[in-house]
């Protein structure tokens, strides 16, 4: 394990993305294949996951299995695998808020495969309008965020806190707020940590390495084959943290933890 105080990797040390498009006509063809196969597989995964979603429709049932079915297909169709480092830090008996860096379309399926328990993503409310994805998000009770309406955002956050407390749902959040264009870690949004403080759960940091190299933000399809590594760090305790000052302190600790995991991944 690297010293948490070690300086983070510089931009020049970040591995560049593998070339996302093949020469000639193969690039557009591969992009079309990825788009069609992803859409079809999303439909199939939704149908296969319905029994898990409908076991308890008012609570979202065992919707995490629908996520895992979908994520497994996305990775299998593209010859991708995940490798988890730091499994000893995971505890499925204790709900925690999982946070991770975000630089690729492949990040959510990787986290969906790795996070134990009744995992649920924090999703933008606009996704409810998408076929299959929106239906699945609604049925499985994923956490929603609405940045256009502050009052609605507060109500949605309270609903998420209630889900964590009463149903044991495990939130997965990308606290940078958007995908990074160059795989560097952006400052974390302190507001993302309100949920952990209000629900009374610790924060589990995860660094995703390799997803950006296979599918950077603007790529239309992933580079086929290879590993996506997930480096799991020890949980960040929230004991003694509260209010806006506690939220900022938690965000700072989380960012430091992610940078330490980033340094560990770069040295591996």
PDB file of C-alpha atoms in Angstrom:
ATOM      1  CA  UNK A   1       0.000   0.000   0.000  1.00  0.00           C
ATOM      2  CA  UNK A   2       1.381   3.393  -0.916  1.00  0.00           C
ATOM      3  CA  UNK A   3       1.839   6.142   1.628  1.00  0.00           C
ATOM      4  CA  UNK A   4      -1.398   8.220   1.573  1.00  0.00           C
ATOM      5  CA  UNK A   5       0.736  11.333   1.638  1.00  0.00           C
ATOM      6  CA  UNK A   6       2.486  10.467  -1.607  1.00  0.00           C
ATOM      7  CA  UNK A   7       2.151  13.084  -4.344  1.00  0.00           C
ATOM      8  CA  UNK A   8      -0.482  12.232  -6.976  1.00  0.00           C
ATOM      9  CA  UNK A   9       0.485  11.298 -10.504  1.00  0.00           C
ATOM     10  CA  UNK A  10       1.013  14.209 -12.855  1.00  0.00           C
ATOM     11  CA  UNK A  11      -0.842  14.541 -16.145  1.00  0.00           C
ATOM     12  CA  UNK A  12       2.224  13.297 -18.016  1.00  0.00           C
ATOM     13  CA  UNK A  13       2.157  10.059 -15.975  1.00  0.00           C
ATOM     14  CA  UNK A  14      -1.452   9.244 -16.870  1.00  0.00           C
ATOM     15  CA  UNK A  15      -1.466   6.468 -19.502  1.00  0.00           C
ATOM     16  CA  UNK A  16      -2.928   7.762 -22.781  1.00  0.00           C
ATOM     17  CA  UNK A  17      -6.104   6.188 -24.159  1.00  0.00           C
ATOM     18  CA  UNK A  18      -5.572   3.319 -26.551  1.00  0.00           C
ATOM     19  CA  UNK A  19      -6.470   4.300 -30.098  1.00  0.00           C
ATOM     20  CA  UNK A  20     -10.285   4.082 -30.090  1.00  0.00           C
ATOM     21  CA  UNK A  21     -10.904   3.794 -33.825  1.00  0.00           C
ATOM     22  CA  UNK A  22      -9.468   1.370 -36.349  1.00  0.00           C
ATOM     23  CA  UNK A  23      -8.264   2.757 -39.701  1.00  0.00           C
ATOM     24  CA  UNK A  24     -10.507   2.895 -42.773  1.00  0.00           C
ATOM     25  CA  UNK A  25     -14.161   1.903 -42.604  1.00  0.00           C
ATOM     26  CA  UNK A  26     -13.817  -0.303 -39.517  1.00  0.00           C
ATOM     27  CA  UNK A  27     -14.183   2.569 -37.053  1.00  0.00           C
ATOM     28  CA  UNK A  28     -17.743   3.540 -38.062  1.00  0.00           C
ATOM     29  CA  UNK A  29     -18.695  -0.131 -38.372  1.00  0.00           C
ATOM     30  CA  UNK A  30     -17.439  -0.893 -34.885  1.00  0.00           C
ATOM     31  CA  UNK A  31     -19.228   2.175 -33.527  1.00  0.00           C
ATOM     32  CA  UNK A  32     -22.471   0.992 -35.150  1.00  0.00           C
ATOM     33  CA  UNK A  33     -21.993  -2.523 -33.764  1.00  0.00           C
ATOM     34  CA  UNK A  34     -21.362  -1.207 -30.268  1.00  0.00           C
ATOM     35  CA  UNK A  35     -24.413   1.073 -30.376  1.00  0.00           C
ATOM     36  CA  UNK A  36     -26.765  -1.618 -31.674  1.00  0.00           C
ATOM     37  CA  UNK A  37     -25.431  -4.377 -29.417  1.00  0.00           C
ATOM     38  CA  UNK A  38     -25.573  -2.112 -26.350  1.00  0.00           C
ATOM     39  CA  UNK A  39     -29.194  -1.162 -27.098  1.00  0.00           C
ATOM     40  CA  UNK A  40     -30.269  -4.760 -27.750  1.00  0.00           C
ATOM     41  CA  UNK A  41     -28.452  -6.056 -24.689  1.00  0.00           C
ATOM     42  CA  UNK A  42     -30.015  -3.341 -22.507  1.00  0.00           C
ATOM     43  CA  UNK A  43     -33.448  -4.563 -23.652  1.00  0.00           C
ATOM     44  CA  UNK A  44     -32.539  -8.218 -23.026  1.00  0.00           C
ATOM     45  CA  UNK A  45     -31.058  -7.418 -19.603  1.00  0.00           C
ATOM     46  CA  UNK A  46     -34.223  -5.509 -18.682  1.00  0.00           C
ATOM     47  CA  UNK A  47     -36.390  -8.521 -19.574  1.00  0.00           C
ATOM     48  CA  UNK A  48     -34.078 -10.972 -17.767  1.00  0.00           C
ATOM     49  CA  UNK A  49     -33.997  -8.703 -14.729  1.00  0.00           C
ATOM     50  CA  UNK A  50     -37.763  -8.205 -14.440  1.00  0.00           C
ATOM     51  CA  UNK A  51     -38.233 -11.094 -11.966  1.00  0.00           C
ATOM     52  CA  UNK A  52     -35.709  -9.430  -9.631  1.00  0.00           C
ATOM     53  CA  UNK A  53     -37.383  -6.033 -10.048  1.00  0.00           C
ATOM     54  CA  UNK A  54     -40.902  -7.307  -9.442  1.00  0.00           C
ATOM     55  CA  UNK A  55     -40.236  -9.344  -6.303  1.00  0.00           C
ATOM     56  CA  UNK A  56     -41.038  -6.260  -4.221  1.00  0.00           C
ATOM     57  CA  UNK A  57     -42.066  -3.480  -6.637  1.00  0.00           C
ATOM     58  CA  UNK A  58     -42.573  -0.873  -3.902  1.00  0.00           C
ATOM     59  CA  UNK A  59     -38.997  -1.207  -2.661  1.00  0.00           C
ATOM     60  CA  UNK A  60     -37.141  -1.953  -5.903  1.00  0.00           C
ATOM     61  CA  UNK A  61     -36.798  -5.666  -5.142  1.00  0.00           C
ATOM     62  CA  UNK A  62     -33.373  -7.125  -5.849  1.00  0.00           C
ATOM     63  CA  UNK A  63     -32.734  -4.646  -8.665  1.00  0.00           C
ATOM     64  CA  UNK A  64     -28.964  -4.886  -8.260  1.00  0.00           C
ATOM     65  CA  UNK A  65     -29.109  -8.226 -10.088  1.00  0.00           C
ATOM     66  CA  UNK A  66     -30.569  -6.480 -13.123  1.00  0.00           C
ATOM     67  CA  UNK A  67     -27.582  -4.110 -13.007  1.00  0.00           C
ATOM     68  CA  UNK A  68     -25.166  -7.034 -12.774  1.00  0.00           C
ATOM     69  CA  UNK A  69     -26.784  -8.876 -15.674  1.00  0.00           C
ATOM     70  CA  UNK A  70     -26.518  -5.742 -17.844  1.00  0.00           C
ATOM     71  CA  UNK A  71     -22.945  -4.955 -16.752  1.00  0.00           C
ATOM     72  CA  UNK A  72     -21.795  -8.550 -17.323  1.00  0.00           C
ATOM     73  CA  UNK A  73     -23.118  -8.426 -20.887  1.00  0.00           C
ATOM     74  CA  UNK A  74     -21.520  -5.066 -21.670  1.00  0.00           C
ATOM     75  CA  UNK A  75     -18.128  -6.382 -20.580  1.00  0.00           C
ATOM     76  CA  UNK A  76     -18.510  -9.848 -22.144  1.00  0.00           C
ATOM     77  CA  UNK A  77     -19.582  -8.455 -25.536  1.00  0.00           C
ATOM     78  CA  UNK A  78     -16.396  -6.407 -25.625  1.00  0.00           C
ATOM     79  CA  UNK A  79     -14.002  -8.987 -24.188  1.00  0.00           C
ATOM     80  CA  UNK A  80     -13.459  -7.002 -20.987  1.00  0.00           C
ATOM     81  CA  UNK A  81     -12.888  -8.157 -17.408  1.00  0.00           C
ATOM     82  CA  UNK A  82     -12.578  -6.515 -14.023  1.00  0.00           C
ATOM     83  CA  UNK A  83      -9.923  -7.175 -11.401  1.00  0.00           C
ATOM     84  CA  UNK A  84     -10.543  -5.964  -7.858  1.00  0.00           C
ATOM     85  CA  UNK A  85      -7.655  -4.944  -5.591  1.00  0.00           C
ATOM     86  CA  UNK A  86      -8.282  -4.415  -1.871  1.00  0.00           C
ATOM     87  CA  UNK A  87     -11.225  -6.796  -1.438  1.00  0.00           C
ATOM     88  CA  UNK A  88     -10.365  -6.975   2.257  1.00  0.00           C
ATOM     89  CA  UNK A  89     -11.853  -3.482   2.620  1.00  0.00           C
ATOM     90  CA  UNK A  90     -15.286  -4.607   1.368  1.00  0.00           C
ATOM     91  CA  UNK A  91     -18.010  -5.573   3.844  1.00  0.00           C
ATOM     92  CA  UNK A  92     -21.399  -6.509   2.406  1.00  0.00           C
ATOM     93  CA  UNK A  93     -22.932  -6.524   5.908  1.00  0.00           C
ATOM     94  CA  UNK A  94     -22.316  -2.797   6.399  1.00  0.00           C
ATOM     95  CA  UNK A  95     -23.946  -0.306   3.990  1.00  0.00           C
ATOM     96  CA  UNK A  96     -21.509   2.320   2.744  1.00  0.00           C
ATOM     97  CA  UNK A  97     -21.538   5.001   0.087  1.00  0.00           C
ATOM     98  CA  UNK A  98     -19.203   3.997  -2.745  1.00  0.00           C
ATOM     99  CA  UNK A  99     -17.452   6.797  -4.622  1.00  0.00           C
ATOM    100  CA  UNK A 100     -15.202   6.520  -7.682  1.00  0.00           C
ATOM    101  CA  UNK A 101     -13.422   8.582 -10.300  1.00  0.00           C
ATOM    102  CA  UNK A 102     -15.268   8.896 -13.603  1.00  0.00           C
ATOM    103  CA  UNK A 103     -13.631   9.088 -17.038  1.00  0.00           C
ATOM    104  CA  UNK A 104     -15.377   6.452 -19.157  1.00  0.00           C
ATOM    105  CA  UNK A 105     -18.717   4.910 -20.134  1.00  0.00           C
ATOM    106  CA  UNK A 106     -17.238   1.684 -18.726  1.00  0.00           C
ATOM    107  CA  UNK A 107     -17.067   3.019 -15.157  1.00  0.00           C
ATOM    108  CA  UNK A 108     -20.733   2.358 -14.192  1.00  0.00           C
ATOM    109  CA  UNK A 109     -20.794  -1.282 -15.369  1.00  0.00           C
ATOM    110  CA  UNK A 110     -17.454  -1.913 -13.642  1.00  0.00           C
ATOM    111  CA  UNK A 111     -18.807  -0.540 -10.358  1.00  0.00           C
ATOM    112  CA  UNK A 112     -22.091  -2.398 -10.841  1.00  0.00           C
ATOM    113  CA  UNK A 113     -20.173  -5.674 -11.045  1.00  0.00           C
ATOM    114  CA  UNK A 114     -17.975  -4.987  -8.032  1.00  0.00           C
ATOM    115  CA  UNK A 115     -20.089  -3.250  -5.368  1.00  0.00           C
ATOM    116  CA  UNK A 116     -21.675  -5.771  -2.962  1.00  0.00           C
ATOM    117  CA  UNK A 117     -25.175  -5.683  -1.550  1.00  0.00           C
ATOM    118  CA  UNK A 118     -28.236  -3.814  -2.806  1.00  0.00           C
ATOM    119  CA  UNK A 119     -26.320  -1.299  -4.886  1.00  0.00           C
ATOM    120  CA  UNK A 120     -28.071   1.667  -6.477  1.00  0.00           C
ATOM    121  CA  UNK A 121     -26.604   4.461  -8.641  1.00  0.00           C
ATOM    122  CA  UNK A 122     -27.192   8.185  -8.241  1.00  0.00           C
ATOM    123  CA  UNK A 123     -28.727   9.101 -11.618  1.00  0.00           C
ATOM    124  CA  UNK A 124     -29.857  12.296 -13.286  1.00  0.00           C
ATOM    125  CA  UNK A 125     -33.640  12.500 -13.292  1.00  0.00           C
ATOM    126  CA  UNK A 126     -33.652  13.063 -17.080  1.00  0.00           C
ATOM    127  CA  UNK A 127     -32.651   9.413 -17.557  1.00  0.00           C
ATOM    128  CA  UNK A 128     -36.193   8.399 -16.580  1.00  0.00           C
ATOM    129  CA  UNK A 129     -37.268   9.490 -20.080  1.00  0.00           C
ATOM    130  CA  UNK A 130     -35.032   6.887 -21.774  1.00  0.00           C
ATOM    131  CA  UNK A 131     -36.643   3.582 -22.871  1.00  0.00           C
ATOM    132  CA  UNK A 132     -35.635   0.564 -20.748  1.00  0.00           C
ATOM    133  CA  UNK A 133     -33.039   2.574 -18.802  1.00  0.00           C
ATOM    134  CA  UNK A 134     -35.689   4.881 -17.350  1.00  0.00           C
ATOM    135  CA  UNK A 135     -38.110   2.041 -16.662  1.00  0.00           C
ATOM    136  CA  UNK A 136     -35.385   0.036 -14.960  1.00  0.00           C
ATOM    137  CA  UNK A 137     -34.209   3.022 -12.872  1.00  0.00           C
ATOM    138  CA  UNK A 138     -37.755   3.667 -11.701  1.00  0.00           C
ATOM    139  CA  UNK A 139     -38.611   0.032 -10.923  1.00  0.00           C
ATOM    140  CA  UNK A 140     -35.370  -0.658  -9.054  1.00  0.00           C
ATOM    141  CA  UNK A 141     -35.547   2.625  -7.100  1.00  0.00           C
ATOM    142  CA  UNK A 142     -32.186   4.058  -8.080  1.00  0.00           C
ATOM    143  CA  UNK A 143     -31.336   7.354  -6.405  1.00  0.00           C
ATOM    144  CA  UNK A 144     -32.264  10.392  -8.490  1.00  0.00           C
ATOM    145  CA  UNK A 145     -30.891  13.915  -8.660  1.00  0.00           C
ATOM    146  CA  UNK A 146     -32.581  17.004 -10.107  1.00  0.00           C
ATOM    147  CA  UNK A 147     -30.250  19.990 -10.442  1.00  0.00           C
ATOM    148  CA  UNK A 148     -32.932  22.207 -12.005  1.00  0.00           C
ATOM    149  CA  UNK A 149     -35.155  22.416  -8.913  1.00  0.00           C
ATOM    150  CA  UNK A 150     -33.605  22.924  -5.471  1.00  0.00           C
ATOM    151  CA  UNK A 151     -36.766  21.957  -3.581  1.00  0.00           C
ATOM    152  CA  UNK A 152     -37.214  18.809  -5.641  1.00  0.00           C
ATOM    153  CA  UNK A 153     -33.529  17.989  -5.170  1.00  0.00           C
ATOM    154  CA  UNK A 154     -33.950  18.130  -1.382  1.00  0.00           C
ATOM    155  CA  UNK A 155     -37.003  15.855  -1.542  1.00  0.00           C
ATOM    156  CA  UNK A 156     -35.148  13.348  -3.732  1.00  0.00           C
ATOM    157  CA  UNK A 157     -32.177  13.360  -1.377  1.00  0.00           C
ATOM    158  CA  UNK A 158     -34.410  12.673   1.625  1.00  0.00           C
ATOM    159  CA  UNK A 159     -36.025   9.814  -0.267  1.00  0.00           C
ATOM    160  CA  UNK A 160     -32.555   8.398  -0.944  1.00  0.00           C
ATOM    161  CA  UNK A 161     -31.626   8.652   2.746  1.00  0.00           C
ATOM    162  CA  UNK A 162     -34.836   6.816   3.678  1.00  0.00           C
ATOM    163  CA  UNK A 163     -34.015   4.056   1.159  1.00  0.00           C
ATOM    164  CA  UNK A 164     -30.568   3.586   2.676  1.00  0.00           C
ATOM    165  CA  UNK A 165     -31.923   3.426   6.223  1.00  0.00           C
ATOM    166  CA  UNK A 166     -34.979   1.239   5.629  1.00  0.00           C
ATOM    167  CA  UNK A 167     -33.998  -0.941   2.650  1.00  0.00           C
ATOM    168  CA  UNK A 168     -30.239  -1.214   3.017  1.00  0.00           C
ATOM    169  CA  UNK A 169     -29.587   0.288  -0.408  1.00  0.00           C
ATOM    170  CA  UNK A 170     -25.916   0.961  -1.158  1.00  0.00           C
ATOM    171  CA  UNK A 171     -25.314   4.213  -3.092  1.00  0.00           C
ATOM    172  CA  UNK A 172     -22.751   4.423  -5.911  1.00  0.00           C
ATOM    173  CA  UNK A 173     -21.736   8.000  -6.723  1.00  0.00           C
ATOM    174  CA  UNK A 174     -19.273   9.667  -9.089  1.00  0.00           C
ATOM    175  CA  UNK A 175     -18.657  12.874  -7.085  1.00  0.00           C
ATOM    176  CA  UNK A 176     -16.753  14.726  -9.826  1.00  0.00           C
ATOM    177  CA  UNK A 177     -20.169  15.276 -11.415  1.00  0.00           C
ATOM    178  CA  UNK A 178     -19.152  14.392 -14.985  1.00  0.00           C
ATOM    179  CA  UNK A 179     -16.684  12.274 -16.945  1.00  0.00           C
ATOM    180  CA  UNK A 180     -13.122  13.544 -17.090  1.00  0.00           C
ATOM    181  CA  UNK A 181     -11.773  14.364 -20.555  1.00  0.00           C
ATOM    182  CA  UNK A 182      -8.205  13.286 -19.723  1.00  0.00           C
ATOM    183  CA  UNK A 183      -8.568  10.816 -16.804  1.00  0.00           C
ATOM    184  CA  UNK A 184      -7.315  13.369 -14.267  1.00  0.00           C
ATOM    185  CA  UNK A 185      -9.324  13.678 -11.049  1.00  0.00           C
ATOM    186  CA  UNK A 186     -11.412  16.852 -10.831  1.00  0.00           C
ATOM    187  CA  UNK A 187     -12.283  18.447  -7.468  1.00  0.00           C
ATOM    188  CA  UNK A 188     -15.085  16.519  -5.782  1.00  0.00           C
ATOM    189  CA  UNK A 189     -18.427  18.224  -5.247  1.00  0.00           C
ATOM    190  CA  UNK A 190     -18.995  18.527  -1.508  1.00  0.00           C
ATOM    191  CA  UNK A 191     -22.767  18.287  -1.945  1.00  0.00           C
ATOM    192  CA  UNK A 192     -22.382  14.683  -3.075  1.00  0.00           C
ATOM    193  CA  UNK A 193     -21.455  13.738   0.495  1.00  0.00           C
ATOM    194  CA  UNK A 194     -24.640  15.046   2.119  1.00  0.00           C
ATOM    195  CA  UNK A 195     -26.253  11.658   1.553  1.00  0.00           C
ATOM    196  CA  UNK A 196     -23.594   9.822   3.565  1.00  0.00           C
ATOM    197  CA  UNK A 197     -23.766  12.248   6.478  1.00  0.00           C
ATOM    198  CA  UNK A 198     -27.565  12.247   6.660  1.00  0.00           C
ATOM    199  CA  UNK A 199     -27.826   8.471   6.288  1.00  0.00           C
ATOM    200  CA  UNK A 200     -25.020   7.877   8.791  1.00  0.00           C
ATOM    201  CA  UNK A 201     -22.884   5.651   6.540  1.00  0.00           C
ATOM    202  CA  UNK A 202     -19.150   5.667   5.906  1.00  0.00           C
ATOM    203  CA  UNK A 203     -17.633   6.336   2.477  1.00  0.00           C
ATOM    204  CA  UNK A 204     -15.782   3.666   0.477  1.00  0.00           C
ATOM    205  CA  UNK A 205     -13.332   5.112  -2.101  1.00  0.00           C
ATOM    206  CA  UNK A 206     -12.602   3.243  -5.352  1.00  0.00           C
ATOM    207  CA  UNK A 207     -10.135   4.168  -8.084  1.00  0.00           C
ATOM    208  CA  UNK A 208     -10.978   2.837 -11.563  1.00  0.00           C
ATOM    209  CA  UNK A 209      -7.916   2.241 -13.736  1.00  0.00           C
ATOM    210  CA  UNK A 210      -7.975   1.103 -17.357  1.00  0.00           C
ATOM    211  CA  UNK A 211     -11.507   2.121 -18.352  1.00  0.00           C
ATOM    212  CA  UNK A 212     -10.312   5.447 -19.784  1.00  0.00           C
ATOM    213  CA  UNK A 213      -7.634   3.716 -21.859  1.00  0.00           C
ATOM    214  CA  UNK A 214     -10.242   1.468 -23.437  1.00  0.00           C
ATOM    215  CA  UNK A 215     -13.007   4.007 -23.871  1.00  0.00           C
ATOM    216  CA  UNK A 216     -12.239   7.689 -23.216  1.00  0.00           C
ATOM    217  CA  UNK A 217     -15.075  10.164 -22.928  1.00  0.00           C
ATOM    218  CA  UNK A 218     -15.538  11.009 -26.616  1.00  0.00           C
ATOM    219  CA  UNK A 219     -14.997   7.486 -28.005  1.00  0.00           C
ATOM    220  CA  UNK A 220     -17.935   5.866 -29.812  1.00  0.00           C
ATOM    221  CA  UNK A 221     -16.938   2.325 -28.848  1.00  0.00           C
ATOM    222  CA  UNK A 222     -14.422   0.631 -26.531  1.00  0.00           C
ATOM    223  CA  UNK A 223     -11.132  -0.937 -27.439  1.00  0.00           C
ATOM    224  CA  UNK A 224     -11.844  -4.678 -27.411  1.00  0.00           C
ATOM    225  CA  UNK A 225     -10.314  -6.881 -24.733  1.00  0.00           C
ATOM    226  CA  UNK A 226      -8.389  -6.174 -21.574  1.00  0.00           C
ATOM    227  CA  UNK A 227      -8.745  -5.546 -17.864  1.00  0.00           C
ATOM    228  CA  UNK A 228     -10.369  -2.750 -15.912  1.00  0.00           C
ATOM    229  CA  UNK A 229      -8.803  -2.547 -12.446  1.00  0.00           C
ATOM    230  CA  UNK A 230     -10.700  -1.371  -9.370  1.00  0.00           C
ATOM    231  CA  UNK A 231      -8.606  -0.303  -6.378  1.00  0.00           C
ATOM    232  CA  UNK A 232     -10.665  -0.289  -3.176  1.00  0.00           C
ATOM    233  CA  UNK A 233      -9.456   1.755  -0.225  1.00  0.00           C
ATOM    234  CA  UNK A 234     -10.363   1.533   3.466  1.00  0.00           C
ATOM    235  CA  UNK A 235     -13.644   3.231   4.415  1.00  0.00           C
ATOM    236  CA  UNK A 236     -13.615   6.885   5.404  1.00  0.00           C
ATOM    237  CA  UNK A 237     -15.326   7.287   8.767  1.00  0.00           C
ATOM    238  CA  UNK A 238     -17.947  10.001   9.181  1.00  0.00           C
ATOM    239  CA  UNK A 239     -17.922   9.973  12.973  1.00  0.00           C
ATOM    240  CA  UNK A 240     -17.760  13.538  14.292  1.00  0.00           C
ATOM    241  CA  UNK A 241     -18.621  15.137  10.933  1.00  0.00           C
ATOM    242  CA  UNK A 242     -21.789  17.190  10.471  1.00  0.00           C
ATOM    243  CA  UNK A 243     -23.162  20.213   8.655  1.00  0.00           C
ATOM    244  CA  UNK A 244     -21.488  22.122   5.847  1.00  0.00           C
ATOM    245  CA  UNK A 245     -18.069  22.000   7.537  1.00  0.00           C
ATOM    246  CA  UNK A 246     -18.341  18.236   7.929  1.00  0.00           C
ATOM    247  CA  UNK A 247     -19.408  17.887   4.305  1.00  0.00           C
ATOM    248  CA  UNK A 248     -16.364  19.834   3.107  1.00  0.00           C
ATOM    249  CA  UNK A 249     -14.043  17.876   5.388  1.00  0.00           C
ATOM    250  CA  UNK A 250     -15.470  14.590   4.120  1.00  0.00           C
ATOM    251  CA  UNK A 251     -15.034  15.703   0.499  1.00  0.00           C
ATOM    252  CA  UNK A 252     -11.397  16.622   1.198  1.00  0.00           C
ATOM    253  CA  UNK A 253     -10.704  13.269   2.856  1.00  0.00           C
ATOM    254  CA  UNK A 254     -12.385  11.441  -0.016  1.00  0.00           C
ATOM    255  CA  UNK A 255     -10.341  13.303  -2.624  1.00  0.00           C
ATOM    256  CA  UNK A 256      -7.112  12.537  -0.746  1.00  0.00           C
ATOM    257  CA  UNK A 257      -8.104   8.855  -0.556  1.00  0.00           C
ATOM    258  CA  UNK A 258      -8.821   8.699  -4.295  1.00  0.00           C
ATOM    259  CA  UNK A 259      -5.488  10.338  -5.108  1.00  0.00           C
ATOM    260  CA  UNK A 260      -3.670   7.820  -2.889  1.00  0.00           C
ATOM    261  CA  UNK A 261      -5.414   4.968  -4.733  1.00  0.00           C
ATOM    262  CA  UNK A 262      -4.540   6.634  -8.050  1.00  0.00           C
ATOM    263  CA  UNK A 263      -0.865   6.672  -7.061  1.00  0.00           C
ATOM    264  CA  UNK A 264      -1.110   2.994  -6.088  1.00  0.00           C
ATOM    265  CA  UNK A 265      -2.656   2.146  -9.464  1.00  0.00           C
ATOM    266  CA  UNK A 266       0.021   4.052 -11.396  1.00  0.00           C
ATOM    267  CA  UNK A 267       2.794   2.125  -9.617  1.00  0.00           C
ATOM    268  CA  UNK A 268       1.195  -1.297 -10.141  1.00  0.00           C
TER     269      UNK A 268
END
